[in-house]
mmCIF file of C-alpha atoms and ligand atoms in Angstrom:
data_model
loop_
_atom_site.group_PDB
_atom_site.id
_atom_site.type_symbol
_atom_site.label_atom_id
_atom_site.label_comp_id
_atom_site.label_asym_id
_atom_site.label_seq_id
_atom_site.Cartn_x
_atom_site.Cartn_y
_atom_site.Cartn_z
ATOM 1 C CA MET J 1 -96.782 95.984 29.002
ATOM 2 C CA ASP J 2 -95.191 97.420 25.894
ATOM 3 C CA ARG J 3 -98.085 96.537 23.564
ATOM 4 C CA PHE J 4 -101.773 96.168 24.200
ATOM 5 C CA ASP J 5 -105.039 96.704 22.387
ATOM 6 C CA LEU J 6 -108.012 98.824 23.404
ATOM 7 C CA GLY J 7 -110.639 97.553 20.990
ATOM 8 C CA THR J 8 -109.317 98.540 17.574
ATOM 9 C CA VAL J 9 -106.715 100.952 19.023
ATOM 10 C CA LYS J 10 -103.220 99.484 19.159
ATOM 11 C CA VAL J 11 -101.096 100.920 21.972
ATOM 12 C CA HIS J 12 -97.286 100.956 21.964
ATOM 13 C CA ARG J 13 -95.076 102.022 24.878
ATOM 14 C CA ILE J 14 -92.062 104.062 23.773
ATOM 15 C CA GLU J 15 -89.390 104.336 26.446
ATOM 16 C CA GLU J 16 -87.091 107.312 26.669
ATOM 17 C CA TRP J 17 -85.260 106.860 29.976
ATOM 18 C CA ARG J 18 -85.247 104.725 33.114
ATOM 19 C CA GLY J 19 -83.336 105.059 36.350
ATOM 20 C CA THR J 20 -83.387 105.728 40.046
ATOM 21 C CA PHE J 21 -84.816 109.162 40.718
ATOM 22 C CA SER J 22 -84.924 110.077 44.395
ATOM 23 C CA PRO J 23 -85.692 108.625 47.822
ATOM 24 C CA PRO J 24 -89.459 108.474 48.399
ATOM 25 C CA ALA J 25 -89.197 111.087 51.141
ATOM 26 C CA ASP J 26 -87.851 113.559 48.565
ATOM 27 C CA LEU J 27 -90.479 112.924 45.870
ATOM 28 C CA PHE J 28 -93.629 112.773 47.973
ATOM 29 C CA ALA J 29 -94.952 115.841 49.753
ATOM 30 C CA GLY J 30 -96.545 114.504 52.943
ATOM 31 C CA PHE J 31 -94.419 111.337 52.987
ATOM 32 C CA THR J 32 -94.393 109.360 56.221
ATOM 33 C CA GLN J 33 -92.215 106.374 56.971
ATOM 34 C CA GLU J 34 -95.219 104.583 58.547
ATOM 35 C CA GLY J 35 -97.142 105.071 55.319
ATOM 36 C CA TRP J 36 -94.314 103.719 53.198
ATOM 37 C CA ASP J 37 -92.942 100.785 55.179
ATOM 38 C CA PRO J 38 -95.863 98.341 54.764
ATOM 39 C CA HIS J 39 -95.519 98.551 50.961
ATOM 40 C CA ALA J 40 -91.769 98.907 50.413
ATOM 41 C CA GLU J 41 -91.284 95.196 49.858
ATOM 42 C CA GLU J 42 -94.067 95.026 47.269
ATOM 43 C CA PHE J 43 -92.413 97.829 45.271
ATOM 44 C CA ALA J 44 -88.939 96.255 45.152
ATOM 45 C CA PRO J 45 -87.270 95.855 42.783
ATOM 46 C CA GLU J 46 -89.403 97.230 39.928
ATOM 47 C CA TYR J 47 -90.652 100.439 41.528
ATOM 48 C CA PHE J 48 -88.101 100.926 44.305
ATOM 49 C CA ASP J 49 -84.410 100.104 44.528
ATOM 50 C CA PRO J 50 -83.627 99.021 48.093
ATOM 51 C CA ALA J 51 -79.848 99.231 47.475
ATOM 52 C CA SER J 52 -79.902 102.976 46.782
ATOM 53 C CA GLY J 53 -83.096 103.696 48.720
ATOM 54 C CA LYS J 54 -84.457 105.475 45.630
ATOM 55 C CA LEU J 55 -87.644 105.167 43.612
ATOM 56 C CA TYR J 56 -87.389 103.967 40.052
ATOM 57 C CA ALA J 57 -88.735 106.373 37.477
ATOM 58 C CA PHE J 58 -89.353 105.923 33.785
ATOM 59 C CA LEU J 59 -89.880 108.448 31.038
ATOM 60 C CA GLN J 60 -92.222 106.845 28.541
ATOM 61 C CA SER J 61 -94.606 107.892 25.822
ATOM 62 C CA TRP J 62 -97.485 106.009 24.265
ATOM 63 C CA VAL J 63 -98.418 105.725 20.608
ATOM 64 C CA LEU J 64 -102.093 105.016 20.029
ATOM 65 C CA ASP J 65 -102.649 103.734 16.514
ATOM 66 C CA THR J 66 -106.334 103.915 15.620
ATOM 67 C CA GLY J 67 -105.769 102.496 12.149
ATOM 68 C CA THR J 68 -106.314 105.897 10.553
ATOM 69 C CA GLN J 69 -104.358 108.122 12.954
ATOM 70 C CA ARG J 70 -101.258 107.737 15.037
ATOM 71 C CA ILE J 71 -101.390 109.690 18.290
ATOM 72 C CA LEU J 72 -98.333 110.227 20.489
ATOM 73 C CA PHE J 73 -99.232 110.837 24.147
ATOM 74 C CA ASP J 74 -96.550 112.758 26.065
ATOM 75 C CA THR J 75 -93.089 113.448 24.716
ATOM 76 C CA GLY J 76 -90.639 112.961 27.596
ATOM 77 C CA ALA J 77 -87.654 115.169 28.329
ATOM 78 C CA GLY J 78 -86.057 115.378 24.865
ATOM 79 C CA ASN J 79 -82.429 115.513 23.822
ATOM 80 C CA ASP J 80 -79.989 118.422 24.103
ATOM 81 C CA LYS J 81 -82.168 120.501 26.444
ATOM 82 C CA ASP J 82 -80.393 122.751 28.893
ATOM 83 C CA ARG J 83 -81.887 122.083 32.351
ATOM 84 C CA PRO J 84 -79.698 123.892 34.855
ATOM 85 C CA ASN J 85 -81.971 123.080 37.805
ATOM 86 C CA LEU J 86 -82.840 119.505 36.821
ATOM 87 C CA PRO J 87 -79.564 117.993 35.642
ATOM 88 C CA ILE J 88 -80.950 114.423 35.616
ATOM 89 C CA PHE J 89 -83.019 115.379 32.540
ATOM 90 C CA GLY J 90 -80.608 117.945 31.076
ATOM 91 C CA ASN J 91 -78.637 117.392 27.877
ATOM 92 C CA LEU J 92 -79.957 113.868 27.453
ATOM 93 C CA GLN J 93 -78.814 111.864 24.432
ATOM 94 C CA THR J 94 -81.340 109.048 24.401
ATOM 95 C CA ASP J 95 -82.391 106.830 21.514
ATOM 96 C CA PHE J 96 -86.075 107.734 21.883
ATOM 97 C CA LEU J 97 -86.558 108.103 18.125
ATOM 98 C CA GLY J 98 -84.831 104.741 17.627
ATOM 99 C CA ASN J 99 -87.273 103.185 20.095
ATOM 100 C CA LEU J 100 -90.131 104.841 18.209
ATOM 101 C CA ALA J 101 -88.784 103.401 14.943
ATOM 102 C CA ARG J 102 -88.486 99.918 16.471
ATOM 103 C CA ALA J 103 -92.178 100.149 17.379
ATOM 104 C CA GLY J 104 -92.827 100.877 13.702
ATOM 105 C CA PHE J 105 -93.128 104.664 13.565
ATOM 106 C CA GLN J 106 -91.053 107.424 12.036
ATOM 107 C CA PRO J 107 -91.526 110.985 13.350
ATOM 108 C CA GLU J 108 -93.413 111.937 10.179
ATOM 109 C CA ASP J 109 -95.915 109.112 10.794
ATOM 110 C CA ILE J 110 -97.284 110.846 13.900
ATOM 111 C CA ASP J 111 -100.523 112.722 13.117
ATOM 112 C CA ILE J 112 -101.320 114.088 16.568
ATOM 113 C CA VAL J 113 -99.160 114.823 19.610
ATOM 114 C CA VAL J 114 -100.942 115.214 22.949
ATOM 115 C CA CYS J 115 -99.140 116.551 26.022
ATOM 116 C CA SER J 116 -100.908 115.624 29.272
ATOM 117 C CA HIS J 117 -99.498 118.800 30.773
ATOM 118 C CA ILE J 118 -96.787 121.354 30.208
ATOM 119 C CA HIS J 119 -93.878 120.144 32.327
ATOM 120 C CA VAL J 120 -90.260 119.598 31.456
ATOM 121 C CA ASP J 121 -90.587 115.788 31.206
ATOM 122 C CA HIS J 122 -93.769 115.742 29.085
ATOM 123 C CA VAL J 123 -93.010 118.170 26.253
ATOM 124 C CA GLY J 124 -89.332 117.501 25.532
ATOM 125 C CA TRP J 125 -89.550 115.650 22.214
ATOM 126 C CA ASN J 126 -92.025 118.217 20.910
ATOM 127 C CA THR J 127 -88.891 119.733 19.413
ATOM 128 C CA ARG J 128 -85.393 118.730 18.407
ATOM 129 C CA LEU J 129 -82.287 120.718 17.674
ATOM 130 C CA VAL J 130 -81.669 121.179 13.946
ATOM 131 C CA GLU J 131 -78.703 123.375 13.002
ATOM 132 C CA GLY J 132 -78.923 125.267 16.278
ATOM 133 C CA LYS J 133 -82.706 125.818 16.112
ATOM 134 C CA TRP J 134 -85.576 124.042 17.893
ATOM 135 C CA GLU J 135 -87.798 122.493 15.222
ATOM 136 C CA PRO J 136 -91.006 120.445 15.661
ATOM 137 C CA THR J 137 -89.868 116.805 15.801
ATOM 138 C CA PHE J 138 -93.150 115.498 14.385
ATOM 139 C CA ARG J 139 -93.434 117.687 11.335
ATOM 140 C CA ASN J 140 -96.799 116.403 10.122
ATOM 141 C CA ALA J 141 -98.477 116.523 13.529
ATOM 142 C CA ARG J 142 -100.951 118.814 15.210
ATOM 143 C CA TYR J 143 -99.881 119.323 18.813
ATOM 144 C CA ILE J 144 -102.679 119.354 21.382
ATOM 145 C CA LEU J 145 -101.771 121.029 24.676
ATOM 146 C CA PRO J 146 -103.824 122.185 27.693
ATOM 147 C CA LEU J 147 -104.996 125.768 27.394
ATOM 148 C CA ALA J 148 -104.797 126.408 31.147
ATOM 149 C CA ASP J 149 -101.140 125.360 31.125
ATOM 150 C CA ARG J 150 -100.268 127.776 28.324
ATOM 151 C CA ASP J 151 -101.690 130.614 30.355
ATOM 152 C CA TYR J 152 -99.778 129.442 33.424
ATOM 153 C CA TRP J 153 -96.364 128.485 32.031
ATOM 154 C CA ASP J 154 -95.767 131.041 29.265
ATOM 155 C CA PRO J 155 -93.096 133.271 30.800
ATOM 156 C CA ARG J 156 -94.350 136.175 28.654
ATOM 157 C CA ASP J 157 -97.561 136.132 30.693
ATOM 158 C CA ALA J 158 -96.172 137.591 33.867
ATOM 159 C CA SER J 159 -99.521 137.715 35.667
ATOM 160 C CA THR J 160 -99.587 133.999 36.448
ATOM 161 C CA GLY J 161 -97.054 131.269 36.699
ATOM 162 C CA PRO J 162 -95.144 129.004 38.966
ATOM 163 C CA ALA J 163 -92.843 129.871 41.789
ATOM 164 C CA GLY J 164 -90.390 127.774 43.758
ATOM 165 C CA ILE J 165 -89.489 124.300 42.547
ATOM 166 C CA GLY J 166 -91.895 124.378 39.569
ATOM 167 C CA GLU J 167 -90.320 127.521 38.191
ATOM 168 C CA ALA J 168 -86.805 126.240 38.860
ATOM 169 C CA VAL J 169 -86.996 122.776 37.279
ATOM 170 C CA ASN J 170 -88.957 124.000 34.254
ATOM 171 C CA ALA J 171 -86.627 126.909 33.472
ATOM 172 C CA GLY J 172 -86.238 127.240 29.695
ATOM 173 C CA MET J 173 -88.822 124.539 28.979
ATOM 174 C CA PHE J 174 -91.506 126.739 27.426
ATOM 175 C CA GLU J 175 -89.071 128.508 25.118
ATOM 176 C CA ASP J 176 -87.346 125.383 23.769
ATOM 177 C CA SER J 177 -90.269 122.926 23.729
ATOM 178 C CA VAL J 178 -93.551 124.857 23.422
ATOM 179 C CA ARG J 179 -92.874 128.254 21.826
ATOM 180 C CA PRO J 180 -91.416 126.690 18.638
ATOM 181 C CA ILE J 181 -94.642 124.665 18.227
ATOM 182 C CA ILE J 182 -96.770 127.810 18.577
ATOM 183 C CA GLU J 183 -94.569 129.713 16.143
ATOM 184 C CA ALA J 184 -94.765 126.879 13.617
ATOM 185 C CA GLY J 185 -98.563 127.198 13.757
ATOM 186 C CA ARG J 186 -98.935 123.628 15.015
ATOM 187 C CA ALA J 187 -100.370 124.164 18.532
ATOM 188 C CA GLU J 188 -104.019 123.524 19.400
ATOM 189 C CA TRP J 189 -105.300 124.308 22.884
ATOM 190 C CA ALA J 190 -107.570 121.832 24.649
ATOM 191 C CA GLU J 191 -110.079 122.151 27.445
ATOM 192 C CA GLN J 192 -112.401 119.716 29.263
ATOM 193 C CA GLY J 193 -114.056 117.250 26.891
ATOM 194 C CA TYR J 194 -111.765 117.801 23.898
ATOM 195 C CA GLU J 195 -112.178 114.891 21.498
ATOM 196 C CA VAL J 196 -108.801 113.892 20.092
ATOM 197 C CA ALA J 197 -110.285 111.188 17.878
ATOM 198 C CA ASP J 198 -113.249 108.822 17.926
ATOM 199 C CA GLY J 199 -113.437 107.387 21.475
ATOM 200 C CA LEU J 200 -110.409 109.368 22.717
ATOM 201 C CA VAL J 201 -111.438 112.199 25.038
ATOM 202 C CA LEU J 202 -109.413 114.561 27.225
ATOM 203 C CA HIS J 203 -110.620 115.325 30.750
ATOM 204 C CA ALA J 204 -109.403 118.136 32.969
ATOM 205 C CA CYS J 205 -107.341 116.877 35.923
ATOM 206 C CA PRO J 206 -106.122 120.101 37.523
ATOM 207 C CA GLY J 207 -103.720 120.255 40.460
ATOM 208 C CA HIS J 208 -100.399 118.789 39.372
ATOM 209 C CA THR J 209 -100.496 121.675 36.909
ATOM 210 C CA PRO J 210 -103.527 123.906 36.251
ATOM 211 C CA GLY J 211 -104.077 122.369 32.825
ATOM 212 C CA SER J 212 -103.256 118.688 33.497
ATOM 213 C CA MET J 213 -105.479 116.379 31.459
ATOM 214 C CA MET J 214 -106.045 112.657 31.218
ATOM 215 C CA LEU J 215 -106.909 110.848 28.023
ATOM 216 C CA GLU J 216 -109.804 108.412 28.306
ATOM 217 C CA VAL J 217 -109.754 105.714 25.664
ATOM 218 C CA SER J 218 -112.802 103.492 25.393
ATOM 219 C CA GLY J 219 -112.253 100.624 23.047
ATOM 220 C CA GLY J 220 -114.278 97.437 22.982
ATOM 221 C CA GLU J 221 -114.810 96.203 26.542
ATOM 222 C CA GLU J 222 -111.774 97.988 27.892
ATOM 223 C CA THR J 223 -111.338 101.537 29.169
ATOM 224 C CA ALA J 224 -107.888 103.004 29.713
ATOM 225 C CA LEU J 225 -107.035 106.220 31.487
ATOM 226 C CA PHE J 226 -103.752 107.801 30.383
ATOM 227 C CA VAL J 227 -103.315 109.950 33.474
ATOM 228 C CA GLY J 228 -99.936 111.632 33.003
ATOM 229 C CA ASP J 229 -98.709 112.713 36.435
ATOM 230 C CA VAL J 230 -101.954 112.481 38.394
ATOM 231 C CA VAL J 231 -100.218 109.403 39.824
ATOM 232 C CA HIS J 232 -96.396 109.234 39.727
ATOM 233 C CA HIS J 233 -95.826 106.017 41.620
ATOM 234 C CA PRO J 234 -98.000 103.133 42.842
ATOM 235 C CA ALA J 235 -97.416 104.276 46.438
ATOM 236 C CA GLN J 236 -99.880 107.078 45.690
ATOM 237 C CA ILE J 237 -102.651 104.522 45.031
ATOM 238 C CA TYR J 238 -102.281 103.445 48.670
ATOM 239 C CA ARG J 239 -101.660 107.046 49.718
ATOM 240 C CA PRO J 240 -103.655 109.401 47.458
ATOM 241 C CA GLU J 241 -102.937 112.204 49.918
ATOM 242 C CA TRP J 242 -99.251 112.112 48.965
ATOM 243 C CA ASN J 243 -98.577 114.633 46.235
ATOM 244 C CA SER J 244 -95.328 114.859 44.384
ATOM 245 C CA VAL J 245 -93.257 117.890 45.298
ATOM 246 C CA PHE J 246 -93.893 119.017 41.695
ATOM 247 C CA CYS J 247 -97.658 119.422 42.168
ATOM 248 C CA GLU J 248 -98.506 123.102 41.740
ATOM 249 C CA ALA J 249 -101.808 123.195 43.676
ATOM 250 C CA PRO J 250 -101.558 120.633 46.506
ATOM 251 C CA GLU J 251 -105.179 120.471 47.691
ATOM 252 C CA GLN J 252 -106.539 120.323 44.142
ATOM 253 C CA ALA J 253 -103.978 117.665 43.152
ATOM 254 C CA ARG J 254 -105.061 115.406 46.041
ATOM 255 C CA ASP J 255 -108.720 115.893 45.177
ATOM 256 C CA THR J 256 -108.111 115.085 41.489
ATOM 257 C CA ARG J 257 -106.043 111.998 42.366
ATOM 258 C CA ARG J 258 -108.837 110.576 44.534
ATOM 259 C CA LYS J 259 -111.438 111.234 41.829
ATOM 260 C CA VAL J 260 -109.330 109.582 39.135
ATOM 261 C CA LEU J 261 -108.576 106.533 41.318
ATOM 262 C CA ASP J 262 -112.260 106.294 42.138
ATOM 263 C CA LEU J 263 -113.146 106.393 38.432
ATOM 264 C CA ALA J 264 -110.472 103.817 37.590
ATOM 265 C CA ALA J 265 -111.816 101.480 40.274
ATOM 266 C CA ALA J 266 -115.459 101.970 39.286
ATOM 267 C CA ARG J 267 -114.760 101.380 35.597
ATOM 268 C CA GLU J 268 -112.160 98.629 36.185
ATOM 269 C CA ALA J 269 -110.059 100.738 33.869
ATOM 270 C CA LEU J 270 -106.443 100.276 32.975
ATOM 271 C CA LEU J 271 -104.478 103.087 34.624
ATOM 272 C CA VAL J 272 -101.632 104.263 32.368
ATOM 273 C CA PRO J 273 -99.380 106.740 34.208
ATOM 274 C CA ALA J 274 -96.352 108.478 32.723
ATOM 275 C CA HIS J 275 -93.639 107.221 35.051
ATOM 276 C CA PHE J 276 -94.529 103.749 36.358
ATOM 277 C CA GLY J 277 -91.917 101.001 36.241
ATOM 278 C CA GLY J 278 -92.801 97.298 36.388
ATOM 279 C CA SER J 279 -95.497 96.519 33.856
ATOM 280 C CA HIS J 280 -96.009 100.312 33.426
ATOM 281 C CA VAL J 281 -99.776 100.113 33.883
ATOM 282 C CA ALA J 282 -102.009 99.207 36.813
ATOM 283 C CA ARG J 283 -105.515 98.503 37.895
ATOM 284 C CA VAL J 284 -107.072 100.078 40.953
ATOM 285 C CA LEU J 285 -109.218 98.264 43.495
ATOM 286 C CA ARG J 286 -111.242 99.824 46.268
ATOM 287 C CA ASP J 287 -109.951 98.790 49.696
ATOM 288 C CA GLY J 288 -112.047 99.981 52.622
ATOM 289 C CA THR J 289 -112.241 103.736 52.274
ATOM 290 C CA GLY J 290 -109.105 103.767 50.107
ATOM 291 C CA PHE J 291 -107.515 101.962 47.203
ATOM 292 C CA ARG J 292 -104.880 99.423 46.376
ATOM 293 C CA PRO J 293 -103.016 98.822 43.131
ATOM 294 C CA VAL J 294 -102.958 95.667 41.039
ATOM 295 C CA LEU J 295 -99.522 95.480 39.455
ATOM 296 C CA GLY J 296 -97.906 92.916 37.186
ATOM 297 C CA ALA J 297 -98.846 92.256 33.579
ATOM 298 C CA ALA J 298 -100.252 88.764 34.061
ATOM 299 C CA ARG J 299 -102.698 89.910 36.714
ATOM 300 C CA LEU J 300 -103.718 92.936 34.678
ATOM 301 C CA ARG J 301 -105.437 90.916 31.973
ATOM 302 C CA ARG J 302 -109.111 90.569 32.659
HETATM 303 ZN ZN1 ZN R 1 -93.783 113.898 34.864
#
């Protein structure tokens, strides 16, 4: 769904990129063929491309228009960024700002930017290259970012920080996409319970990164959970124990994923992840001791 309403909040999906990403065995830590096979058919062709054997991934942001404020949730990978260890998202030249304009918004219309977490594919459009310098793309916006992620990802804080694949794929990210926001005096640092606007609250979802947050939007009868990367792919609704290989704290990430799926099922909430293909949102049903996804826009309407 590219447009839906949550009470008085109008939600717009803004796509940056779509494509095949990797075989499921390469994305999911803990992948098993027996766990995948029963669902492979259900995921083709919108979430899995049988021809290449790869998962489909999307980079997409969401504008939440409350009528008085326009909030941009997550900012993709950005253009012109040098990503030596993640070439698929390096030096992109996408028409993200054109897609934003077609949804009715210029960069200066955005009042608040929220990044679900500090990762290379969630902070990219925070900045754009102007005459060789990284400038805030949304020049009238406050940028709300997770405090725990600043302390973890800032390379000047040598006492903490990622190692391995997290460090490799995010190389350069903080300096080109977060530091310029701090230096422009536009960064605000959020913790559990931060209220972005009336009815829009951030909740700590640690594990994928230490500071990962989801945005709960309660509007009218409907609740939506903008969960960032707590869930990458609908396979993880069947298999909450499968992390992505990009999850920094595996045990915590699994625990958070189960709690969020449980909440989504209990509240009959709309789950709005960062990278889902298909209708881009899902509902979650309890199934025995686990869960199953409800996919497909028509079935999502209550
Ligand atoms: Zn991501």
